PDB file of C-alpha atoms in Angstrom:
ATOM      1  CA  MET A   1     -22.560  46.976  69.905  1.00  0.00           C
ATOM      2  CA  GLY A   2     -22.612  43.377  70.803  1.00  0.00           C
ATOM      3  CA  THR A   3     -20.403  41.816  72.586  1.00  0.00           C
ATOM      4  CA  PRO A   4     -17.955  38.660  72.128  1.00  0.00           C
ATOM      5  CA  ASP A   5     -20.021  36.391  73.952  1.00  0.00           C
ATOM      6  CA  ASP A   6     -22.778  37.392  71.952  1.00  0.00           C
ATOM      7  CA  GLU A   7     -21.166  36.449  68.574  1.00  0.00           C
ATOM      8  CA  PRO A   8     -22.200  33.035  66.861  1.00  0.00           C
ATOM      9  CA  ARG A   9     -19.655  29.968  67.783  1.00  0.00           C
ATOM     10  CA  TRP A  10     -18.414  27.028  66.172  1.00  0.00           C
ATOM     11  CA  PRO A  11     -18.489  23.768  68.424  1.00  0.00           C
ATOM     12  CA  VAL A  12     -15.003  22.417  68.122  1.00  0.00           C
ATOM     13  CA  GLU A  13     -15.861  18.961  66.859  1.00  0.00           C
ATOM     14  CA  LYS A  14     -18.020  21.510  64.337  1.00  0.00           C
ATOM     15  CA  LEU A  15     -15.735  23.150  62.688  1.00  0.00           C
ATOM     16  CA  ASN A  16     -13.421  20.596  62.537  1.00  0.00           C
ATOM     17  CA  ALA A  17     -15.006  18.489  60.652  1.00  0.00           C
ATOM     18  CA  LEU A  18     -15.345  21.620  58.312  1.00  0.00           C
ATOM     19  CA  ARG A  19     -12.068  21.660  58.257  1.00  0.00           C
ATOM     20  CA  LEU A  20     -11.757  17.889  57.304  1.00  0.00           C
ATOM     21  CA  GLY A  21     -14.288  18.636  54.305  1.00  0.00           C
ATOM     22  CA  GLN A  22     -17.336  16.849  56.313  1.00  0.00           C
ATOM     23  CA  ARG A  23     -20.917  18.446  55.319  1.00  0.00           C
ATOM     24  CA  LEU A  24     -22.980  19.498  57.613  1.00  0.00           C
ATOM     25  CA  ALA A  25     -26.667  20.562  57.264  1.00  0.00           C
ATOM     26  CA  VAL A  26     -29.896  22.549  59.047  1.00  0.00           C
ATOM     27  CA  GLU A  27     -33.067  22.166  59.040  1.00  0.00           C
ATOM     28  CA  VAL A  28     -34.572  26.019  58.806  1.00  0.00           C
ATOM     29  CA  PRO A  29     -38.208  27.130  58.486  1.00  0.00           C
ATOM     30  CA  ALA A  30     -39.577  25.904  55.119  1.00  0.00           C
ATOM     31  CA  GLY A  31     -41.111  28.431  52.344  1.00  0.00           C
ATOM     32  CA  GLY A  32     -44.898  26.620  53.563  1.00  0.00           C
ATOM     33  CA  PRO A  33     -47.099  23.842  54.637  1.00  0.00           C
ATOM     34  CA  GLY A  34     -45.986  20.162  52.941  1.00  0.00           C
ATOM     35  CA  ARG A  35     -42.301  21.318  52.595  1.00  0.00           C
ATOM     36  CA  ARG A  36     -39.049  21.458  54.148  1.00  0.00           C
ATOM     37  CA  ALA A  37     -35.793  23.239  53.741  1.00  0.00           C
ATOM     38  CA  PHE A  38     -32.451  22.530  54.728  1.00  0.00           C
ATOM     39  CA  VAL A  39     -28.734  24.494  54.110  1.00  0.00           C
ATOM     40  CA  THR A  40     -26.068  22.569  53.753  1.00  0.00           C
ATOM     41  CA  ILE A  41     -22.453  23.711  53.889  1.00  0.00           C
ATOM     42  CA  HIS A  42     -20.282  21.505  51.427  1.00  0.00           C
ATOM     43  CA  PRO A  43     -16.346  21.711  51.810  1.00  0.00           C
ATOM     44  CA  VAL A  44     -15.313  22.074  48.535  1.00  0.00           C
ATOM     45  CA  THR A  45     -12.446  19.573  48.135  1.00  0.00           C
ATOM     46  CA  THR A  46      -9.463  20.100  46.234  1.00  0.00           C
ATOM     47  CA  PRO A  47      -6.409  17.672  44.561  1.00  0.00           C
ATOM     48  CA  ALA A  48      -4.302  17.450  47.831  1.00  0.00           C
ATOM     49  CA  ASP A  49      -8.316  16.580  49.910  1.00  0.00           C
ATOM     50  CA  ASP A  50      -8.326  13.670  47.039  1.00  0.00           C
ATOM     51  CA  LEU A  51      -4.197  12.984  47.458  1.00  0.00           C
ATOM     52  CA  ALA A  52      -5.212  12.039  51.534  1.00  0.00           C
ATOM     53  CA  ARG A  53      -7.904  10.400  50.513  1.00  0.00           C
ATOM     54  CA  ARG A  54      -5.778   7.974  48.002  1.00  0.00           C
ATOM     55  CA  GLU A  55      -2.988   7.704  51.168  1.00  0.00           C
ATOM     56  CA  GLY A  56      -5.898   6.740  53.837  1.00  0.00           C
ATOM     57  CA  TRP A  57      -6.227   9.962  56.144  1.00  0.00           C
ATOM     58  CA  LYS A  58      -8.071  13.831  55.862  1.00  0.00           C
ATOM     59  CA  ARG A  59      -6.284  16.867  55.352  1.00  0.00           C
ATOM     60  CA  THR A  60      -7.085  19.659  57.228  1.00  0.00           C
ATOM     61  CA  ASP A  61      -7.256  22.929  55.714  1.00  0.00           C
ATOM     62  CA  ARG A  62      -8.210  26.484  57.470  1.00  0.00           C
ATOM     63  CA  ALA A  63      -8.716  28.065  54.823  1.00  0.00           C
ATOM     64  CA  ARG A  64     -11.047  26.004  53.049  1.00  0.00           C
ATOM     65  CA  GLU A  65     -13.985  27.090  50.344  1.00  0.00           C
ATOM     66  CA  TYR A  66     -17.356  26.244  51.320  1.00  0.00           C
ATOM     67  CA  LEU A  67     -20.986  25.925  48.997  1.00  0.00           C
ATOM     68  CA  LEU A  68     -23.497  26.844  51.019  1.00  0.00           C
ATOM     69  CA  THR A  69     -27.612  25.615  49.564  1.00  0.00           C
ATOM     70  CA  HIS A  70     -31.106  26.179  50.700  1.00  0.00           C
ATOM     71  CA  ARG A  71     -32.816  24.330  49.371  1.00  0.00           C
ATOM     72  CA  ASP A  72     -37.539  24.232  49.756  1.00  0.00           C
ATOM     73  CA  TYR A  73     -38.229  20.564  49.290  1.00  0.00           C
ATOM     74  CA  ASP A  74     -41.515  18.769  48.439  1.00  0.00           C
ATOM     75  CA  ALA A  75     -42.590  16.714  52.178  1.00  0.00           C
ATOM     76  CA  GLU A  76     -44.101  13.916  50.797  1.00  0.00           C
ATOM     77  CA  VAL A  77     -41.212  13.392  48.083  1.00  0.00           C
ATOM     78  CA  LEU A  78     -38.493  13.955  50.989  1.00  0.00           C
ATOM     79  CA  ASP A  79     -38.145  10.268  51.699  1.00  0.00           C
ATOM     80  CA  GLY A  80     -37.837   9.158  47.984  1.00  0.00           C
ATOM     81  CA  PHE A  81     -35.380   8.232  45.191  1.00  0.00           C
ATOM     82  CA  ASP A  82     -37.100  10.707  43.848  1.00  0.00           C
ATOM     83  CA  TYR A  83     -36.407  13.736  46.401  1.00  0.00           C
ATOM     84  CA  ASP A  84     -35.327  16.814  44.258  1.00  0.00           C
ATOM     85  CA  LEU A  85     -38.741  16.932  42.223  1.00  0.00           C
ATOM     86  CA  GLY A  86     -40.620  20.040  43.118  1.00  0.00           C
ATOM     87  CA  ALA A  87     -37.310  21.061  45.041  1.00  0.00           C
ATOM     88  CA  VAL A  88     -37.054  24.701  44.525  1.00  0.00           C
ATOM     89  CA  VAL A  89     -32.639  26.399  45.536  1.00  0.00           C
ATOM     90  CA  VAL A  90     -34.122  29.212  47.608  1.00  0.00           C
ATOM     91  CA  GLN A  91     -30.528  31.086  48.205  1.00  0.00           C
ATOM     92  CA  ARG A  92     -26.805  30.003  47.518  1.00  0.00           C
ATOM     93  CA  ALA A  93     -23.335  31.900  48.652  1.00  0.00           C
ATOM     94  CA  ALA A  94     -19.388  30.436  48.348  1.00  0.00           C
ATOM     95  CA  ALA A  95     -17.805  31.277  51.147  1.00  0.00           C
ATOM     96  CA  THR A  96     -13.540  31.218  51.147  1.00  0.00           C
ATOM     97  CA  GLY A  97     -12.447  30.653  55.202  1.00  0.00           C
ATOM     98  CA  GLU A  98     -14.133  30.316  57.869  1.00  0.00           C
ATOM     99  CA  GLU A  99     -15.162  34.103  58.825  1.00  0.00           C
ATOM    100  CA  GLU A 100     -16.330  34.068  55.376  1.00  0.00           C
ATOM    101  CA  LEU A 101     -18.442  31.054  56.113  1.00  0.00           C
ATOM    102  CA  THR A 102     -19.878  32.677  59.449  1.00  0.00           C
ATOM    103  CA  ALA A 103     -20.300  36.103  58.184  1.00  0.00           C
ATOM    104  CA  ILE A 104     -22.526  33.739  55.546  1.00  0.00           C
ATOM    105  CA  LEU A 105     -24.596  32.573  58.407  1.00  0.00           C
ATOM    106  CA  GLN A 106     -24.853  35.735  60.090  1.00  0.00           C
ATOM    107  CA  ALA A 107     -26.218  37.397  57.163  1.00  0.00           C
ATOM    108  CA  TRP A 108     -28.552  34.386  56.130  1.00  0.00           C
ATOM    109  CA  ASN A 109     -30.121  34.261  60.002  1.00  0.00           C
ATOM    110  CA  LEU A 110     -27.965  31.451  60.953  1.00  0.00           C
ATOM    111  CA  ARG A 111     -25.818  29.720  64.186  1.00  0.00           C
ATOM    112  CA  PRO A 112     -22.891  27.672  63.391  1.00  0.00           C
ATOM    113  CA  ASP A 113     -23.863  25.479  66.513  1.00  0.00           C
ATOM    114  CA  ARG A 114     -27.536  24.602  65.118  1.00  0.00           C
ATOM    115  CA  PHE A 115     -25.636  22.696  62.260  1.00  0.00           C
ATOM    116  CA  LEU A 116     -25.419  18.956  62.046  1.00  0.00           C
ATOM    117  CA  TYR A 117     -24.014  15.592  60.231  1.00  0.00           C
ATOM    118  CA  PRO A 118     -26.439  14.899  57.497  1.00  0.00           C
ATOM    119  CA  TRP A 119     -26.585  12.262  59.182  1.00  0.00           C
ATOM    120  CA  GLN A 120     -28.541  13.722  61.977  1.00  0.00           C
ATOM    121  CA  THR A 121     -30.975  15.060  59.170  1.00  0.00           C
ATOM    122  CA  ASP A 122     -32.968  14.700  56.803  1.00  0.00           C
ATOM    123  CA  ASP A 123     -31.759  16.534  54.513  1.00  0.00           C
ATOM    124  CA  PRO A 124     -31.412  14.244  51.544  1.00  0.00           C
ATOM    125  CA  THR A 125     -28.117  15.721  49.065  1.00  0.00           C
TER     126      THR A 125
END
């Protein structure tokens, strides 16, 4: 049985980003040669988030819902406008709250500390 130190942990800044509604992504092994794959976490926004944005601030939510998507892309078109040509959705999941999000990542063999901000990856979405 693992110890609490063995459990995957979110870096504080990434957990705060998720709570504020910021998308995160990580590159994962692709399905074959000439392919690239990414898993994205999209925080679900609510009318309260939209109101906060219109007022010029971001709302934090510890119980936010998240949509996770694992996509596999044709590497040759990844940088272009039609990046989704030949793309395949490998798996999707929805999570309510941080605990469920972390459980899904564990089931997918992904560590929270590997996730990056979208601009730090080549994820096209």
